[in-house]
């Protein structure tokens, strides 16, 4: 089996082995494992259609439906032609090829499809990854468009009145690409993602209540390609209370399970942000394959969220640590204390690295755009491992205060008289 590219991005030609003998022939017209291994996307077909044509010269198209499809011929031959109607540099790019049994073409969403039969009694087959719907929005192009100028081998004799009425290329509105969805768009990471993905559908808690199953129905998932889940319950200490425990599980686990179901159903990429808190902090540096061993409720919910996310075929579990961004955070708090003349007591026996929300957001987007392998990834700031007290002293020095004004204490001493959740001693991620 051979898969080759074409001038239209994503439009692929497959040549499938034909097994013939004196009785006839046999081909594996759809064989998921072999075709994916050869380079075909795992597009998840759900409906099989066959178009039978009585005479040579029957011509259909040019139609761009909102789904992917794999087209082939069961009996006969066709001249197939495709035009890219997606927004971008290749809008209007065309490609044509003759199709017979043993040749198939993968047509991505937004690429318009058409064909002309070259023999009588031709059966044209296509697998699609969405069920047909009368409500679906189609984009069409006229078969005789002068700009594209498809070289039809036969006169256009058998054409439907509907196809004759399609617009010319100059009047076609390009098909917009699928959008990303940012959940938790009002948080530090969410705001950083919005800067990088200005065309994304940015949803705040007011837009989508993750704990309300009905609220997910308001999102046009068929127009989405990637979910960036920057929403989380992060009140580590409050998560140890009965109310906090329920809230943490609702947002960090139950909501992620809903997103996993949606991502699987619609073949979306799910990017779920996790935490160093999934580890117990005994290893000085945590690798991606270290077994999770959370100490507290927050870490337990993030670990459970990772397990749920891993069930999605296209997923990124991204662990990070000590995130600071636009809004209240440890660094901004230390800056305020330094400015106000306060000499704080800060923990000096927890070790890790700060991660800016901007760097984390850039890393998340790069994972998706670069086609990095699905699975678990770590994205954190670089540099040497430090304690919270080390970082506080650097902030004080930058503010013109004496670093010695920051007093380092152990976690146990700092937590005396406080209801604190357990925290990993070492949070550095490899």
Short mmCIF file of C-alpha atoms in Angstrom, two decimals:
data_model
loop_
_atom_site.label_atom_id
_atom_site.label_comp_id
_atom_site.label_asym_id
_atom_site.label_seq_id
_atom_site.Cartn_x
_atom_site.Cartn_y
_atom_site.Cartn_z
CA UNK A 1 0.00 0.00 0.00
CA UNK A 2 1.30 3.40 -1.00
CA UNK A 3 0.22 6.89 0.09
CA UNK A 4 1.36 9.98 -1.85
CA UNK A 5 0.76 13.67 -1.32
CA UNK A 6 -0.74 16.16 -3.77
CA UNK A 7 -0.49 19.94 -4.32
CA UNK A 8 -3.52 20.28 -2.03
CA UNK A 9 -2.38 19.95 1.62
CA UNK A 10 -3.94 16.90 3.26
CA UNK A 11 -5.34 15.47 0.01
CA UNK A 12 -3.75 12.03 -0.29
CA UNK A 13 -3.75 9.38 -3.01
CA UNK A 14 -3.75 5.75 -1.90
CA UNK A 15 -2.79 2.84 -4.13
CA UNK A 16 -4.20 -0.35 -2.69
CA UNK A 17 -3.01 -3.84 -3.72
CA UNK A 18 -5.48 -5.63 -6.00
CA UNK A 19 -5.55 -9.41 -5.60
CA UNK A 20 -6.81 -10.92 -8.87
CA UNK A 21 -7.29 -14.41 -10.27
CA UNK A 22 -9.48 -16.13 -12.86
CA UNK A 23 -12.57 -15.47 -10.70
CA UNK A 24 -12.07 -11.71 -10.47
CA UNK A 25 -10.35 -9.49 -7.92
CA UNK A 26 -10.34 -8.54 -4.23
CA UNK A 27 -9.14 -5.39 -2.46
CA UNK A 28 -9.20 -4.20 1.15
CA UNK A 29 -10.94 -0.94 0.35
CA UNK A 30 -10.80 0.20 4.00
CA UNK A 31 -8.22 -1.31 6.33
CA UNK A 32 -7.64 1.05 9.21
CA UNK A 33 -4.43 -0.41 10.63
CA UNK A 34 -2.61 -0.71 7.31
CA UNK A 35 -3.79 2.63 5.98
CA UNK A 36 -2.79 4.54 9.11
CA UNK A 37 0.61 2.87 9.02
CA UNK A 38 0.95 3.98 5.40
CA UNK A 39 0.22 7.62 6.32
CA UNK A 40 -3.56 8.05 6.15
CA UNK A 41 -5.07 10.05 9.05
CA UNK A 42 -7.15 8.07 11.52
CA UNK A 43 -10.26 9.91 10.42
CA UNK A 44 -12.89 7.65 11.99
CA UNK A 45 -15.50 6.94 9.28
CA UNK A 46 -19.09 6.45 10.47
CA UNK A 47 -21.06 6.26 7.21
CA UNK A 48 -20.52 4.51 3.87
CA UNK A 49 -22.19 5.92 0.74
CA UNK A 50 -22.28 4.52 -2.81
CA UNK A 51 -23.26 6.55 -5.86
CA UNK A 52 -24.23 4.43 -8.90
CA UNK A 53 -24.02 6.03 -12.35
CA UNK A 54 -25.72 4.52 -15.38
CA UNK A 55 -23.74 6.13 -18.18
CA UNK A 56 -20.29 7.50 -18.87
CA UNK A 57 -20.10 11.27 -18.63
CA UNK A 58 -22.22 11.61 -15.49
CA UNK A 59 -20.62 14.48 -13.55
CA UNK A 60 -21.16 15.45 -9.92
CA UNK A 61 -19.74 18.32 -7.86
CA UNK A 62 -17.98 20.40 -6.95
CA UNK A 63 -18.94 19.97 -3.26
CA UNK A 64 -17.01 20.77 -0.07
CA UNK A 65 -18.73 19.14 2.88
CA UNK A 66 -17.86 19.74 6.56
CA UNK A 67 -16.25 16.32 7.03
CA UNK A 68 -13.39 14.14 5.79
CA UNK A 69 -13.93 11.30 3.35
CA UNK A 70 -12.19 8.49 1.54
CA UNK A 71 -13.38 8.12 -2.08
CA UNK A 72 -12.86 5.17 -4.40
CA UNK A 73 -14.44 3.23 -7.23
CA UNK A 74 -15.94 -0.22 -6.76
CA UNK A 75 -16.85 -0.80 -10.41
CA UNK A 76 -15.82 1.26 -13.44
CA UNK A 77 -13.58 4.32 -13.72
CA UNK A 78 -13.92 8.01 -12.94
CA UNK A 79 -12.00 11.22 -13.51
CA UNK A 80 -11.77 12.75 -10.03
CA UNK A 81 -11.12 16.45 -9.44
CA UNK A 82 -10.67 18.41 -6.22
CA UNK A 83 -10.40 22.10 -5.38
CA UNK A 84 -9.16 23.54 -2.08
CA UNK A 85 -11.84 25.90 -0.78
CA UNK A 86 -10.26 26.38 2.62
CA UNK A 87 -9.07 29.82 3.66
CA UNK A 88 -5.33 30.18 3.11
CA UNK A 89 -2.58 30.27 0.51
CA UNK A 90 -3.82 27.20 -1.38
CA UNK A 91 -7.41 28.45 -1.84
CA UNK A 92 -8.38 27.57 -5.42
CA UNK A 93 -5.61 24.98 -5.86
CA UNK A 94 -6.87 22.00 -7.91
CA UNK A 95 -5.81 18.42 -8.47
CA UNK A 96 -7.20 15.66 -10.67
CA UNK A 97 -6.53 11.98 -11.22
CA UNK A 98 -8.20 8.96 -12.77
CA UNK A 99 -9.60 6.51 -10.23
CA UNK A 100 -10.20 2.81 -10.77
CA UNK A 101 -10.38 -0.12 -8.34
CA UNK A 102 -7.18 -0.06 -6.29
CA UNK A 103 -6.91 3.73 -6.21
CA UNK A 104 -8.50 5.83 -3.45
CA UNK A 105 -8.26 9.47 -2.43
CA UNK A 106 -8.49 10.89 1.09
CA UNK A 107 -10.30 14.24 0.97
CA UNK A 108 -9.96 16.49 4.05
CA UNK A 109 -12.74 18.77 5.26
CA UNK A 110 -12.98 21.92 3.15
CA UNK A 111 -11.58 20.41 -0.05
CA UNK A 112 -14.30 20.28 -2.69
CA UNK A 113 -14.88 16.93 -4.38
CA UNK A 114 -16.14 16.12 -7.89
CA UNK A 115 -15.96 13.35 -10.47
CA UNK A 116 -16.98 12.36 -13.96
CA UNK A 117 -17.66 8.73 -14.89
CA UNK A 118 -15.56 7.30 -17.71
CA UNK A 119 -17.51 4.06 -18.07
CA UNK A 120 -21.15 3.02 -17.98
CA UNK A 121 -22.43 1.41 -14.77
CA UNK A 122 -19.80 2.95 -12.48
CA UNK A 123 -20.17 2.64 -8.70
CA UNK A 124 -18.47 5.44 -6.76
CA UNK A 125 -17.86 4.82 -3.03
CA UNK A 126 -17.09 7.19 -0.18
CA UNK A 127 -16.57 6.78 3.54
CA UNK A 128 -17.30 9.85 5.68
CA UNK A 129 -16.62 10.61 9.33
CA UNK A 130 -19.88 12.44 10.06
CA UNK A 131 -23.43 11.26 9.55
CA UNK A 132 -25.14 13.08 6.70
CA UNK A 133 -27.30 15.95 7.87
CA UNK A 134 -29.61 18.24 5.95
CA UNK A 135 -28.57 21.02 8.32
CA UNK A 136 -24.88 20.73 7.43
CA UNK A 137 -23.35 23.78 5.77
CA UNK A 138 -21.94 23.05 2.31
CA UNK A 139 -19.63 25.13 0.17
CA UNK A 140 -19.81 24.51 -3.58
CA UNK A 141 -18.04 25.54 -6.76
CA UNK A 142 -19.30 25.55 -10.35
CA UNK A 143 -18.09 22.64 -12.49
CA UNK A 144 -17.19 25.04 -15.29
CA UNK A 145 -15.38 27.65 -13.22
CA UNK A 146 -12.97 29.39 -15.55
CA UNK A 147 -10.34 30.11 -12.89
CA UNK A 148 -9.89 26.51 -11.81
CA UNK A 149 -10.51 25.20 -15.35
CA UNK A 150 -10.82 21.50 -14.60
CA UNK A 151 -10.01 19.52 -17.79
CA UNK A 152 -13.10 17.31 -17.93
CA UNK A 153 -12.42 14.42 -20.35
CA UNK A 154 -16.04 14.24 -21.57
CA UNK A 155 -18.72 16.86 -22.27
CA UNK A 156 -20.76 17.82 -19.21
CA UNK A 157 -23.96 16.21 -20.40
CA UNK A 158 -25.36 14.56 -17.29
CA UNK A 159 -25.30 17.29 -14.61
CA UNK A 160 -27.98 18.12 -12.06
CA UNK A 161 -29.65 21.53 -12.14
CA UNK A 162 -28.40 22.12 -8.60
CA UNK A 163 -24.78 21.56 -9.61
CA UNK A 164 -25.19 23.86 -12.62
CA UNK A 165 -26.18 26.71 -10.27
CA UNK A 166 -23.07 26.63 -8.10
CA UNK A 167 -21.05 29.90 -7.88
CA UNK A 168 -17.76 30.74 -9.53
CA UNK A 169 -14.57 30.79 -7.43
CA UNK A 170 -14.63 34.59 -7.09
CA UNK A 171 -17.97 34.33 -5.31
CA UNK A 172 -17.06 31.44 -2.99
CA UNK A 173 -16.55 32.30 0.66
CA UNK A 174 -13.45 30.39 1.86
CA UNK A 175 -14.07 27.77 4.52
CA UNK A 176 -12.66 28.87 7.86
CA UNK A 177 -10.41 26.41 9.68
CA UNK A 178 -11.63 24.67 12.79
CA UNK A 179 -11.06 26.66 15.95
CA UNK A 180 -9.37 25.97 19.23
CA UNK A 181 -11.35 26.23 22.46
CA UNK A 182 -9.73 27.66 25.58
CA UNK A 183 -11.39 26.69 28.84
CA UNK A 184 -10.56 28.75 31.90
CA UNK A 185 -9.89 31.69 29.61
CA UNK A 186 -9.96 34.20 32.47
CA UNK A 187 -7.16 32.53 34.44
CA UNK A 188 -3.43 33.25 34.23
CA UNK A 189 -2.76 30.50 31.72
CA UNK A 190 -6.02 31.12 29.87
CA UNK A 191 -5.14 34.76 29.31
CA UNK A 192 -1.70 33.78 28.03
CA UNK A 193 -3.28 31.32 25.61
CA UNK A 194 -5.66 33.98 24.36
CA UNK A 195 -2.67 36.15 23.44
CA UNK A 196 -1.27 33.34 21.28
CA UNK A 197 -4.60 32.14 19.88
CA UNK A 198 -6.65 35.28 19.16
CA UNK A 199 -9.08 33.36 16.92
CA UNK A 200 -9.82 30.72 19.54
CA UNK A 201 -13.18 30.40 21.24
CA UNK A 202 -12.21 31.64 24.71
CA UNK A 203 -14.65 30.46 27.39
CA UNK A 204 -14.62 31.73 30.94
CA UNK A 205 -16.47 30.21 33.89
CA UNK A 206 -19.36 32.55 33.09
CA UNK A 207 -19.48 31.19 29.52
CA UNK A 208 -19.24 27.50 30.39
CA UNK A 209 -19.93 25.98 33.80
CA UNK A 210 -17.74 22.88 33.79
CA UNK A 211 -19.84 21.33 36.54
CA UNK A 212 -23.08 21.62 34.53
CA UNK A 213 -23.34 18.85 31.89
CA UNK A 214 -25.95 20.81 29.91
CA UNK A 215 -23.64 23.79 29.43
CA UNK A 216 -21.34 21.83 27.11
CA UNK A 217 -24.10 21.66 24.49
CA UNK A 218 -23.66 25.37 23.79
CA UNK A 219 -20.24 24.81 22.19
CA UNK A 220 -20.15 24.08 18.41
CA UNK A 221 -17.83 21.09 18.79
CA UNK A 222 -18.01 20.18 15.09
CA UNK A 223 -16.18 23.44 14.33
CA UNK A 224 -13.43 22.73 16.88
CA UNK A 225 -10.10 20.93 16.46
CA UNK A 226 -8.35 21.38 19.82
CA UNK A 227 -9.46 21.84 23.43
CA UNK A 228 -6.99 23.62 25.72
CA UNK A 229 -8.19 22.89 29.24
CA UNK A 230 -6.64 25.66 31.33
CA UNK A 231 -9.46 25.42 33.88
CA UNK A 232 -8.80 23.73 37.20
CA UNK A 233 -9.64 23.79 40.87
CA UNK A 234 -6.29 24.86 42.36
CA UNK A 235 -7.14 25.78 45.96
CA UNK A 236 -4.77 23.18 47.35
CA UNK A 237 -5.54 23.72 51.03
CA UNK A 238 -9.29 24.18 50.59
CA UNK A 239 -9.40 20.90 48.66
CA UNK A 240 -8.82 19.10 51.95
CA UNK A 241 -12.18 20.31 53.30
CA UNK A 242 -15.45 18.47 52.54
CA UNK A 243 -16.71 21.26 50.28
CA UNK A 244 -13.38 21.74 48.59
CA UNK A 245 -12.95 18.02 48.01
CA UNK A 246 -16.24 17.83 46.14
CA UNK A 247 -15.42 20.93 44.11
CA UNK A 248 -11.94 19.66 43.21
CA UNK A 249 -13.26 16.33 41.98
CA UNK A 250 -16.07 18.01 40.02
CA UNK A 251 -13.73 20.33 38.09
CA UNK A 252 -10.51 18.32 37.89
CA UNK A 253 -12.01 14.89 37.21
CA UNK A 254 -15.72 14.80 36.33
CA UNK A 255 -15.45 17.77 33.97
CA UNK A 256 -12.32 16.29 32.36
CA UNK A 257 -14.24 13.05 31.81
CA UNK A 258 -16.90 15.02 29.94
CA UNK A 259 -14.24 16.72 27.83
CA UNK A 260 -12.63 13.34 27.12
CA UNK A 261 -15.94 11.96 25.87
CA UNK A 262 -16.49 15.01 23.64
CA UNK A 263 -12.93 14.91 22.29
CA UNK A 264 -13.23 11.22 21.47
CA UNK A 265 -16.65 11.60 19.86
CA UNK A 266 -15.57 14.51 17.63
CA UNK A 267 -11.95 13.37 17.07
CA UNK A 268 -10.52 16.44 18.79
CA UNK A 269 -7.16 16.96 20.43
CA UNK A 270 -7.49 17.40 24.20
CA UNK A 271 -4.72 19.31 25.98
CA UNK A 272 -5.09 18.93 29.74
CA UNK A 273 -2.76 20.78 32.09
CA UNK A 274 -1.61 18.82 35.13
CA UNK A 275 0.72 19.47 38.03
CA UNK A 276 3.81 18.45 39.96
CA UNK A 277 1.36 17.61 42.77
CA UNK A 278 0.70 14.23 41.15
CA UNK A 279 4.04 13.19 42.69
CA UNK A 280 4.92 12.69 46.37
CA UNK A 281 8.11 14.73 45.92
CA UNK A 282 10.59 12.10 47.08
CA UNK A 283 12.49 12.06 43.77
CA UNK A 284 14.56 15.20 43.27
CA UNK A 285 13.58 15.34 39.59
CA UNK A 286 10.38 13.81 38.23
CA UNK A 287 10.39 12.13 34.82
CA UNK A 288 7.36 11.69 32.56
CA UNK A 289 7.25 7.95 33.25
CA UNK A 290 7.46 8.16 37.05
CA UNK A 291 4.46 6.53 38.72
CA UNK A 292 2.06 9.08 40.19
CA UNK A 293 1.79 9.12 43.98
CA UNK A 294 -0.13 12.24 45.09
CA UNK A 295 -0.10 13.30 48.72
CA UNK A 296 -3.29 15.37 48.95
CA UNK A 297 -6.73 15.73 47.43
CA UNK A 298 -5.67 18.28 44.83
CA UNK A 299 -2.89 16.02 43.58
CA UNK A 300 -5.23 13.03 43.63
CA UNK A 301 -7.75 14.81 41.42
CA UNK A 302 -5.07 15.92 38.97
CA UNK A 303 -3.74 12.35 38.77
CA UNK A 304 -7.27 11.07 38.16
CA UNK A 305 -7.72 13.73 35.48
CA UNK A 306 -4.56 12.48 33.80
CA UNK A 307 -5.91 8.93 33.72
CA UNK A 308 -9.18 10.10 32.16
CA UNK A 309 -7.35 12.24 29.58
CA UNK A 310 -5.20 9.29 28.54
CA UNK A 311 -8.29 7.53 27.15
CA UNK A 312 -8.60 10.14 24.38
CA UNK A 313 -6.85 9.02 21.16
CA UNK A 314 -5.46 12.53 20.56
CA UNK A 315 -4.32 13.85 23.91
CA UNK A 316 -1.57 15.80 25.61
CA UNK A 317 -1.17 15.58 29.37
CA UNK A 318 1.10 18.49 30.28
CA UNK A 319 2.56 18.71 33.77
CA UNK A 320 3.97 21.99 34.97
CA UNK A 321 5.00 23.61 38.25
CA UNK A 322 4.90 26.88 40.17
CA UNK A 323 3.05 28.88 37.50
CA UNK A 324 3.08 32.68 37.63
CA UNK A 325 1.28 34.97 35.22
CA UNK A 326 -0.92 37.99 34.85
CA UNK A 327 -2.69 38.44 38.19
CA UNK A 328 -2.00 37.51 41.77
CA UNK A 329 0.86 35.05 42.26
CA UNK A 330 3.84 34.37 44.51
CA UNK A 331 6.19 36.80 42.77
CA UNK A 332 3.68 39.65 42.72
CA UNK A 333 2.97 39.02 46.41
CA UNK A 334 6.67 39.20 47.26
CA UNK A 335 7.00 42.40 45.21
CA UNK A 336 4.17 43.95 47.19
CA UNK A 337 5.68 42.89 50.53
CA UNK A 338 9.08 44.28 49.52
CA UNK A 339 7.47 47.56 48.48
CA UNK A 340 5.46 47.76 51.73
CA UNK A 341 8.50 47.20 53.94
CA UNK A 342 7.38 43.77 55.15
CA UNK A 343 9.99 41.12 56.04
CA UNK A 344 8.28 37.80 55.32
CA UNK A 345 8.88 34.25 56.44
CA UNK A 346 9.06 31.92 53.43
CA UNK A 347 9.42 28.14 53.09
CA UNK A 348 12.96 27.04 52.30
CA UNK A 349 12.61 23.25 52.05
CA UNK A 350 10.44 22.91 48.93
CA UNK A 351 12.38 22.81 45.67
CA UNK A 352 11.26 23.53 42.13
CA UNK A 353 11.27 25.92 39.18
CA UNK A 354 9.01 28.84 38.39
CA UNK A 355 7.09 28.65 35.11
CA UNK A 356 5.67 31.75 33.49
CA UNK A 357 2.18 31.39 32.10
CA UNK A 358 3.46 32.83 28.81
CA UNK A 359 6.12 30.13 28.47
CA UNK A 360 3.66 27.41 29.40
CA UNK A 361 1.10 28.66 26.87
CA UNK A 362 3.75 28.82 24.14
CA UNK A 363 4.78 25.26 24.96
CA UNK A 364 1.21 23.99 24.80
CA UNK A 365 0.58 25.59 21.43
CA UNK A 366 3.89 24.33 20.08
CA UNK A 367 3.07 20.75 21.11
CA UNK A 368 -0.12 20.86 19.06
CA UNK A 369 1.24 22.72 16.05
CA UNK A 370 4.41 20.62 15.80
CA UNK A 371 2.49 17.34 15.91
CA UNK A 372 4.47 16.13 18.91
CA UNK A 373 3.71 12.56 20.03
CA UNK A 374 0.55 12.28 22.07
CA UNK A 375 0.96 11.42 25.74
CA UNK A 376 2.60 12.98 28.79
CA UNK A 377 4.90 16.00 28.50
CA UNK A 378 6.56 18.29 31.05
CA UNK A 379 6.74 22.03 30.40
CA UNK A 380 8.38 24.25 33.02
CA UNK A 381 10.75 27.15 33.33
CA UNK A 382 14.46 26.43 33.08
CA UNK A 383 17.46 27.25 35.18
CA UNK A 384 18.60 25.91 38.54
CA UNK A 385 16.20 24.42 41.06
CA UNK A 386 15.38 26.86 43.88
CA UNK A 387 13.30 27.10 47.03
CA UNK A 388 10.45 29.53 47.54
CA UNK A 389 12.72 31.45 49.90
CA UNK A 390 15.43 31.67 47.21
CA UNK A 391 12.92 33.16 44.79
CA UNK A 392 11.60 35.59 47.39
CA UNK A 393 15.12 36.84 48.09
CA UNK A 394 15.70 37.44 44.37
CA UNK A 395 12.48 39.46 44.20
CA UNK A 396 13.53 41.51 47.21
CA UNK A 397 16.96 42.16 45.66
CA UNK A 398 15.33 43.32 42.42
CA UNK A 399 13.12 45.65 44.45
CA UNK A 400 16.14 47.18 46.20
CA UNK A 401 15.53 45.39 49.48
CA UNK A 402 18.08 43.37 51.43
CA UNK A 403 17.56 39.66 50.58
CA UNK A 404 18.33 38.91 54.22
CA UNK A 405 14.96 40.47 55.05
CA UNK A 406 13.43 37.17 53.87
CA UNK A 407 13.58 34.53 56.61
CA UNK A 408 13.60 30.90 55.51
CA UNK A 409 11.69 28.32 57.55
CA UNK A 410 10.74 24.68 57.15
CA UNK A 411 7.35 23.65 55.82
CA UNK A 412 6.47 22.19 59.24
CA UNK A 413 7.27 25.44 61.02
CA UNK A 414 5.45 27.53 58.44
CA UNK A 415 2.39 25.30 58.73
CA UNK A 416 2.06 25.44 62.49
CA UNK A 417 -1.49 26.46 63.36
CA UNK A 418 -2.58 26.39 59.70
CA UNK A 419 -4.78 23.89 57.84
CA UNK A 420 -2.31 23.11 55.08
CA UNK A 421 -2.46 20.33 52.52
CA UNK A 422 0.63 18.17 52.13
CA UNK A 423 3.01 19.38 49.46
CA UNK A 424 5.77 17.62 47.51
CA UNK A 425 9.23 18.46 48.79
CA UNK A 426 10.75 18.25 45.32
CA UNK A 427 8.73 19.63 42.42
CA UNK A 428 11.34 19.88 39.66
CA UNK A 429 10.14 18.20 36.45
CA UNK A 430 12.56 16.66 33.97
#
